[in-house]
Amino acid sequence: MRITRDLGGGHAWTLHEGVLGDGRRVFVKRSSDASAVLDSEAAGLRWLAEPGAVAVPEVISADGGTLVLEWIDTAPATAGAAERFGRALAALHAAGADGFGAPWPGYIAELPMGNEPAPDWPSFYVSRRVLPFVRLARDRGALSAADVELAEEACDRVAEVAGPAEPPSRIHGDLWSGNLLWSADEVVLVDPAAHGGHRETDLAMLALFGAPHLNTILAAYREAAPLADGWRERVPLHQLHPLAVHVCLFGEAYRGSLLTAAGDVLAL
């Protein structure tokens, strides 16, 4: 493999364009300190690809701190691709998972994330997703003791307000707009934090920073797989985790959004 262009860096890795000996273009992530993160990403991409429901880049290799992926040519976002993606995402979720969690170590950005199984989604979400990052944000000085208490009160409400119990869905886990690559006719998913979780989590992540053609995606999804009543009101519940992660990564700039979401959960 020959590196042809540097694409900058992010978190604990550098990004590159490369070409294989057979002429194929590839996307390359390299890190001497985060090989476990890249191995987790590769495992998640392969797992998401298994049902054949959504498009993900082929994992060409993942070894020794270097992740090599199929190159994806991007194009402007279109309503047609959004509609197809909504149906594809519903099919991915319906493929299901063996339980809440995953059999590989989890990461989001460079932060470790517990994937150990839990008996139900509320306990998994609170113990593996929300509280660890709320407490890490406190330890990093971005949240006060009162902030943590508010988040913990919201966590105490999760089982009560989570809606009807559903079986574990096969979810991307970090489905914000930056992890959607729009190609000529489809959406390709990258940078997963994949695990067995709740399907509303992926939908809430799409809404968090405003995915293109979001209403079209949601309409197509709901036509293929109707959602339980109250799903819109539960969006802040599913955004507690990514907002807590953002406080850990970027500090107090996201503190207000996290506390607002916690207050919204308490109001459900």
mmCIF file of C-alpha atoms in Angstrom:
data_model
loop_
_atom_site.group_PDB
_atom_site.id
_atom_site.type_symbol
_atom_site.label_atom_id
_atom_site.label_comp_id
_atom_site.label_asym_id
_atom_site.label_seq_id
_atom_site.Cartn_x
_atom_site.Cartn_y
_atom_site.Cartn_z
ATOM 1 C CA MET A 1 0.000 0.000 0.000
ATOM 2 C CA ARG A 2 1.226 3.486 -0.890
ATOM 3 C CA ILE A 3 0.012 6.635 0.876
ATOM 4 C CA THR A 4 -0.899 9.262 -1.710
ATOM 5 C CA ARG A 5 -2.357 12.076 0.396
ATOM 6 C CA ASP A 6 -2.591 13.139 4.020
ATOM 7 C CA LEU A 7 -6.116 14.048 5.105
ATOM 8 C CA GLY A 8 -5.339 15.529 8.506
ATOM 9 C CA GLY A 9 -6.073 13.973 11.845
ATOM 10 C CA GLY A 10 -8.711 13.507 14.481
ATOM 11 C CA HIS A 11 -8.639 12.455 18.113
ATOM 12 C CA ALA A 12 -5.746 9.983 18.473
ATOM 13 C CA TRP A 13 -5.115 9.118 14.822
ATOM 14 C CA THR A 14 -4.044 10.442 11.443
ATOM 15 C CA LEU A 15 -6.050 10.064 8.224
ATOM 16 C CA HIS A 16 -4.748 9.304 4.749
ATOM 17 C CA GLU A 17 -5.680 8.352 1.232
ATOM 18 C CA GLY A 18 -3.764 5.441 -0.197
ATOM 19 C CA VAL A 19 -3.628 3.056 -3.113
ATOM 20 C CA LEU A 20 -3.204 -0.705 -3.035
ATOM 21 C CA GLY A 21 -0.985 -2.713 -5.310
ATOM 22 C CA ASP A 22 -3.995 -3.577 -7.484
ATOM 23 C CA GLY A 23 -4.807 0.112 -7.955
ATOM 24 C CA ARG A 24 -7.728 0.378 -5.533
ATOM 25 C CA ARG A 25 -8.008 3.642 -3.597
ATOM 26 C CA VAL A 26 -8.317 3.213 0.163
ATOM 27 C CA PHE A 27 -8.935 5.264 3.285
ATOM 28 C CA VAL A 28 -6.337 4.757 6.001
ATOM 29 C CA LYS A 29 -6.410 5.509 9.737
ATOM 30 C CA ARG A 30 -3.164 5.201 11.661
ATOM 31 C CA SER A 31 -2.400 5.401 15.345
ATOM 32 C CA SER A 32 0.445 4.127 17.476
ATOM 33 C CA ASP A 33 -1.588 4.711 20.657
ATOM 34 C CA ALA A 34 -5.137 3.706 19.691
ATOM 35 C CA SER A 35 -4.853 0.346 17.941
ATOM 36 C CA ALA A 36 -7.608 -1.063 20.173
ATOM 37 C CA VAL A 37 -9.919 1.751 19.036
ATOM 38 C CA LEU A 38 -9.279 0.924 15.391
ATOM 39 C CA ASP A 39 -9.780 -2.800 16.017
ATOM 40 C CA SER A 40 -13.118 -1.983 17.660
ATOM 41 C CA GLU A 41 -14.127 0.156 14.685
ATOM 42 C CA ALA A 42 -13.284 -2.687 12.310
ATOM 43 C CA ALA A 43 -15.317 -5.166 14.370
ATOM 44 C CA GLY A 44 -18.281 -2.793 14.376
ATOM 45 C CA LEU A 45 -18.143 -2.208 10.617
ATOM 46 C CA ARG A 46 -18.007 -5.933 9.899
ATOM 47 C CA TRP A 47 -20.933 -6.567 12.266
ATOM 48 C CA LEU A 48 -23.032 -3.831 10.676
ATOM 49 C CA ALA A 49 -22.287 -5.282 7.251
ATOM 50 C CA GLU A 50 -23.443 -8.812 8.146
ATOM 51 C CA PRO A 51 -27.189 -8.377 7.449
ATOM 52 C CA GLY A 52 -26.569 -6.643 4.122
ATOM 53 C CA ALA A 53 -29.009 -3.909 5.115
ATOM 54 C CA VAL A 54 -26.892 -0.741 5.114
ATOM 55 C CA ALA A 55 -23.823 0.306 3.173
ATOM 56 C CA VAL A 56 -20.541 0.387 5.091
ATOM 57 C CA PRO A 57 -17.000 0.516 3.706
ATOM 58 C CA GLU A 58 -15.274 -2.839 3.332
ATOM 59 C CA VAL A 59 -12.655 -3.461 5.990
ATOM 60 C CA ILE A 60 -9.585 -4.401 3.960
ATOM 61 C CA SER A 61 -7.280 -4.779 6.950
ATOM 62 C CA ALA A 62 -7.025 -3.847 10.601
ATOM 63 C CA ASP A 63 -3.673 -4.608 12.127
ATOM 64 C CA GLY A 64 -1.063 -2.998 14.348
ATOM 65 C CA GLY A 65 -2.670 0.407 14.628
ATOM 66 C CA THR A 66 -3.553 0.739 10.933
ATOM 67 C CA LEU A 67 -7.117 0.476 9.640
ATOM 68 C CA VAL A 68 -7.551 0.261 5.860
ATOM 69 C CA LEU A 69 -11.032 0.771 4.428
ATOM 70 C CA GLU A 70 -12.603 0.865 1.011
ATOM 71 C CA TRP A 71 -12.554 4.400 -0.416
ATOM 72 C CA ILE A 72 -15.989 6.018 -0.744
ATOM 73 C CA ASP A 73 -16.545 8.744 -3.330
ATOM 74 C CA THR A 74 -18.954 11.288 -1.885
ATOM 75 C CA ALA A 75 -21.699 13.324 -3.554
ATOM 76 C CA PRO A 76 -24.303 15.890 -2.462
ATOM 77 C CA ALA A 77 -27.037 14.586 -0.172
ATOM 78 C CA THR A 78 -30.292 13.863 -1.983
ATOM 79 C CA ALA A 79 -33.832 13.105 -0.877
ATOM 80 C CA GLY A 80 -33.777 9.840 -2.828
ATOM 81 C CA ALA A 81 -30.680 8.590 -1.012
ATOM 82 C CA ALA A 82 -32.218 9.717 2.288
ATOM 83 C CA GLU A 83 -35.393 7.722 1.645
ATOM 84 C CA ARG A 84 -33.399 4.614 0.775
ATOM 85 C CA PHE A 85 -31.284 5.084 3.883
ATOM 86 C CA GLY A 86 -34.340 5.345 6.138
ATOM 87 C CA ARG A 87 -35.561 1.964 4.919
ATOM 88 C CA ALA A 88 -32.077 0.461 5.119
ATOM 89 C CA LEU A 89 -31.617 1.666 8.700
ATOM 90 C CA ALA A 90 -34.910 0.071 9.682
ATOM 91 C CA ALA A 91 -33.709 -3.216 8.166
ATOM 92 C CA LEU A 92 -30.398 -2.974 10.034
ATOM 93 C CA HIS A 93 -32.172 -2.468 13.355
ATOM 94 C CA ALA A 94 -34.537 -5.349 12.614
ATOM 95 C CA ALA A 95 -31.554 -7.671 12.100
ATOM 96 C CA GLY A 96 -31.176 -7.562 15.863
ATOM 97 C CA ALA A 97 -28.374 -8.473 18.229
ATOM 98 C CA ASP A 98 -27.674 -11.274 20.683
ATOM 99 C CA GLY A 99 -28.131 -8.900 23.604
ATOM 100 C CA PHE A 100 -27.585 -5.373 24.841
ATOM 101 C CA GLY A 101 -23.869 -4.792 24.369
ATOM 102 C CA ALA A 102 -21.261 -6.338 22.091
ATOM 103 C CA PRO A 103 -18.564 -9.021 22.294
ATOM 104 C CA TRP A 104 -15.715 -6.569 21.653
ATOM 105 C CA PRO A 105 -14.401 -3.602 23.677
ATOM 106 C CA GLY A 106 -16.311 -0.434 22.882
ATOM 107 C CA TYR A 107 -14.990 3.037 22.117
ATOM 108 C CA ILE A 108 -16.497 6.364 21.143
ATOM 109 C CA ALA A 109 -13.861 8.678 19.723
ATOM 110 C CA GLU A 110 -10.845 7.617 21.807
ATOM 111 C CA LEU A 111 -12.850 7.057 25.006
ATOM 112 C CA PRO A 112 -13.381 3.473 26.250
ATOM 113 C CA MET A 113 -17.018 2.456 26.443
ATOM 114 C CA GLY A 114 -18.364 -0.615 28.236
ATOM 115 C CA ASN A 115 -19.975 -3.225 26.009
ATOM 116 C CA GLU A 116 -20.495 -5.858 28.704
ATOM 117 C CA PRO A 117 -24.002 -7.334 28.448
ATOM 118 C CA ALA A 118 -26.868 -6.135 30.619
ATOM 119 C CA PRO A 119 -30.251 -7.807 31.110
ATOM 120 C CA ASP A 120 -32.312 -4.959 29.678
ATOM 121 C CA TRP A 121 -31.818 -1.734 27.785
ATOM 122 C CA PRO A 122 -32.448 0.756 30.639
ATOM 123 C CA SER A 123 -29.808 -0.862 32.854
ATOM 124 C CA PHE A 124 -27.375 -1.122 29.931
ATOM 125 C CA TYR A 125 -27.890 2.496 28.934
ATOM 126 C CA VAL A 126 -27.482 3.880 32.439
ATOM 127 C CA SER A 127 -24.553 1.728 33.557
ATOM 128 C CA ARG A 128 -22.591 1.427 30.301
ATOM 129 C CA ARG A 129 -23.398 4.618 28.469
ATOM 130 C CA VAL A 130 -24.576 7.593 30.519
ATOM 131 C CA LEU A 131 -23.172 7.440 34.048
ATOM 132 C CA PRO A 132 -19.563 6.524 33.137
ATOM 133 C CA PHE A 133 -19.259 9.608 30.948
ATOM 134 C CA VAL A 134 -21.097 11.907 33.352
ATOM 135 C CA ARG A 135 -18.633 10.902 36.065
ATOM 136 C CA LEU A 136 -15.658 11.215 33.714
ATOM 137 C CA ALA A 137 -16.812 14.734 32.837
ATOM 138 C CA ARG A 138 -16.981 15.509 36.555
ATOM 139 C CA ASP A 139 -13.478 14.138 37.065
ATOM 140 C CA ARG A 140 -12.245 16.337 34.201
ATOM 141 C CA GLY A 141 -13.764 19.389 35.856
ATOM 142 C CA ALA A 142 -16.485 20.007 33.267
ATOM 143 C CA LEU A 143 -19.450 19.111 35.496
ATOM 144 C CA SER A 144 -20.174 20.116 39.082
ATOM 145 C CA ALA A 145 -21.488 17.857 41.819
ATOM 146 C CA ALA A 146 -24.927 19.421 41.322
ATOM 147 C CA ASP A 147 -24.742 18.710 37.577
ATOM 148 C CA VAL A 148 -23.923 15.075 38.264
ATOM 149 C CA GLU A 149 -26.800 14.829 40.733
ATOM 150 C CA LEU A 150 -29.226 16.112 38.078
ATOM 151 C CA ALA A 151 -27.934 13.592 35.538
ATOM 152 C CA GLU A 152 -28.191 10.793 38.083
ATOM 153 C CA GLU A 153 -31.796 11.775 38.818
ATOM 154 C CA ALA A 154 -32.536 11.549 35.093
ATOM 155 C CA CYS A 155 -30.896 8.111 34.997
ATOM 156 C CA ASP A 156 -33.141 6.990 37.834
ATOM 157 C CA ARG A 157 -36.090 7.715 35.532
ATOM 158 C CA VAL A 158 -34.839 5.812 32.479
ATOM 159 C CA ALA A 159 -36.622 2.531 33.162
ATOM 160 C CA GLU A 160 -39.877 4.386 33.812
ATOM 161 C CA VAL A 161 -39.832 6.607 30.720
ATOM 162 C CA ALA A 162 -38.046 4.423 28.133
ATOM 163 C CA GLY A 163 -41.283 3.289 26.486
ATOM 164 C CA PRO A 164 -42.321 -0.281 25.683
ATOM 165 C CA ALA A 165 -39.560 -2.860 26.020
ATOM 166 C CA GLU A 166 -38.043 -3.877 22.691
ATOM 167 C CA PRO A 167 -35.542 -6.594 21.770
ATOM 168 C CA PRO A 168 -31.968 -5.426 21.153
ATOM 169 C CA SER A 169 -31.477 -3.754 17.797
ATOM 170 C CA ARG A 170 -28.295 -3.796 15.743
ATOM 171 C CA ILE A 171 -27.353 -0.118 15.960
ATOM 172 C CA HIS A 172 -24.530 2.082 14.709
ATOM 173 C CA GLY A 173 -24.253 3.769 18.095
ATOM 174 C CA ASP A 174 -22.726 7.094 16.982
ATOM 175 C CA LEU A 175 -24.988 8.029 14.100
ATOM 176 C CA TRP A 176 -24.481 11.782 13.940
ATOM 177 C CA SER A 177 -24.459 13.505 10.565
ATOM 178 C CA GLY A 178 -20.655 13.469 10.289
ATOM 179 C CA ASN A 179 -20.712 9.677 10.210
ATOM 180 C CA LEU A 180 -22.946 9.567 7.141
ATOM 181 C CA LEU A 181 -21.104 9.584 3.823
ATOM 182 C CA TRP A 182 -23.456 10.482 0.995
ATOM 183 C CA SER A 183 -22.494 8.744 -2.222
ATOM 184 C CA ALA A 184 -24.179 8.992 -5.603
ATOM 185 C CA ASP A 185 -27.159 6.837 -4.633
ATOM 186 C CA GLU A 186 -26.861 5.765 -1.003
ATOM 187 C CA VAL A 187 -25.674 6.655 2.471
ATOM 188 C CA VAL A 188 -22.549 4.857 3.697
ATOM 189 C CA LEU A 189 -22.053 4.554 7.469
ATOM 190 C CA VAL A 190 -18.619 5.092 8.999
ATOM 191 C CA ASP A 191 -17.016 5.405 12.472
ATOM 192 C CA PRO A 192 -19.469 3.211 14.366
ATOM 193 C CA ALA A 193 -19.728 2.562 18.079
ATOM 194 C CA ALA A 194 -21.805 -0.469 17.131
ATOM 195 C CA HIS A 195 -23.604 -2.622 19.662
ATOM 196 C CA GLY A 196 -26.918 -4.182 20.539
ATOM 197 C CA GLY A 197 -28.990 -1.266 21.769
ATOM 198 C CA HIS A 198 -32.240 0.626 21.341
ATOM 199 C CA ARG A 199 -33.163 1.688 17.820
ATOM 200 C CA GLU A 200 -34.373 5.087 19.006
ATOM 201 C CA THR A 201 -30.767 5.853 19.974
ATOM 202 C CA ASP A 202 -29.664 5.968 16.326
ATOM 203 C CA LEU A 203 -32.626 8.164 15.398
ATOM 204 C CA ALA A 204 -31.917 10.570 18.257
ATOM 205 C CA MET A 205 -28.292 10.820 17.160
ATOM 206 C CA LEU A 206 -29.362 11.713 13.623
ATOM 207 C CA ALA A 207 -31.352 14.587 15.097
ATOM 208 C CA LEU A 208 -28.661 15.829 17.480
ATOM 209 C CA PHE A 209 -26.668 17.848 14.959
ATOM 210 C CA GLY A 210 -29.140 17.873 12.094
ATOM 211 C CA ALA A 211 -28.621 15.201 9.419
ATOM 212 C CA PRO A 212 -29.484 16.282 5.852
ATOM 213 C CA HIS A 213 -33.017 15.350 4.770
ATOM 214 C CA LEU A 214 -33.761 14.169 8.310
ATOM 215 C CA ASN A 215 -37.538 14.303 7.884
ATOM 216 C CA THR A 216 -37.287 12.148 4.756
ATOM 217 C CA ILE A 217 -35.088 9.613 6.568
ATOM 218 C CA LEU A 218 -37.490 9.423 9.491
ATOM 219 C CA ALA A 219 -40.590 9.135 7.299
ATOM 220 C CA ALA A 220 -39.089 6.250 5.335
ATOM 221 C CA TYR A 221 -37.925 4.574 8.540
ATOM 222 C CA ARG A 222 -41.315 4.840 10.195
ATOM 223 C CA GLU A 223 -43.063 3.500 7.094
ATOM 224 C CA ALA A 224 -40.791 0.440 7.183
ATOM 225 C CA ALA A 225 -40.718 0.048 10.968
ATOM 226 C CA PRO A 226 -43.286 2.053 12.979
ATOM 227 C CA LEU A 227 -42.042 3.487 16.264
ATOM 228 C CA ALA A 228 -43.703 3.245 19.658
ATOM 229 C CA ASP A 229 -45.876 6.142 20.767
ATOM 230 C CA GLY A 230 -43.921 8.927 22.440
ATOM 231 C CA TRP A 231 -40.679 8.369 20.524
ATOM 232 C CA ARG A 232 -40.275 12.081 19.752
ATOM 233 C CA GLU A 233 -40.568 12.998 23.435
ATOM 234 C CA ARG A 234 -37.894 10.389 24.240
ATOM 235 C CA VAL A 235 -35.269 11.966 21.977
ATOM 236 C CA PRO A 236 -33.572 13.825 24.893
ATOM 237 C CA LEU A 237 -33.333 10.534 26.787
ATOM 238 C CA HIS A 238 -31.317 8.988 23.976
ATOM 239 C CA GLN A 239 -29.179 12.115 23.635
ATOM 240 C CA LEU A 240 -27.943 11.996 27.237
ATOM 241 C CA HIS A 241 -25.096 9.682 26.277
ATOM 242 C CA PRO A 242 -23.677 11.557 23.275
ATOM 243 C CA LEU A 243 -23.995 14.873 25.092
ATOM 244 C CA ALA A 244 -22.122 13.480 28.104
ATOM 245 C CA VAL A 245 -19.422 12.232 25.722
ATOM 246 C CA HIS A 246 -19.158 15.686 24.179
ATOM 247 C CA VAL A 247 -18.726 17.248 27.615
ATOM 248 C CA CYS A 248 -15.876 14.795 28.254
ATOM 249 C CA LEU A 249 -14.225 15.578 24.922
ATOM 250 C CA PHE A 250 -14.894 19.294 24.525
ATOM 251 C CA GLY A 251 -15.622 20.599 27.998
ATOM 252 C CA GLU A 252 -18.255 23.003 29.255
ATOM 253 C CA ALA A 253 -19.466 24.049 25.802
ATOM 254 C CA TYR A 254 -21.873 21.080 25.897
ATOM 255 C CA ARG A 255 -22.717 21.258 29.593
ATOM 256 C CA GLY A 256 -25.893 23.281 29.088
ATOM 257 C CA SER A 257 -27.207 20.910 26.419
ATOM 258 C CA LEU A 258 -26.612 17.908 28.667
ATOM 259 C CA LEU A 259 -28.383 19.517 31.625
ATOM 260 C CA THR A 260 -31.286 20.575 29.409
ATOM 261 C CA ALA A 261 -31.676 17.000 28.158
ATOM 262 C CA ALA A 262 -31.563 15.699 31.744
ATOM 263 C CA GLY A 263 -34.293 18.173 32.714
ATOM 264 C CA ASP A 264 -36.384 17.059 29.743
ATOM 265 C CA VAL A 265 -36.089 13.441 30.873
ATOM 266 C CA LEU A 266 -37.229 14.379 34.353
ATOM 267 C CA ALA A 267 -40.241 16.116 32.815
ATOM 268 C CA LEU A 268 -41.397 13.040 30.866
#
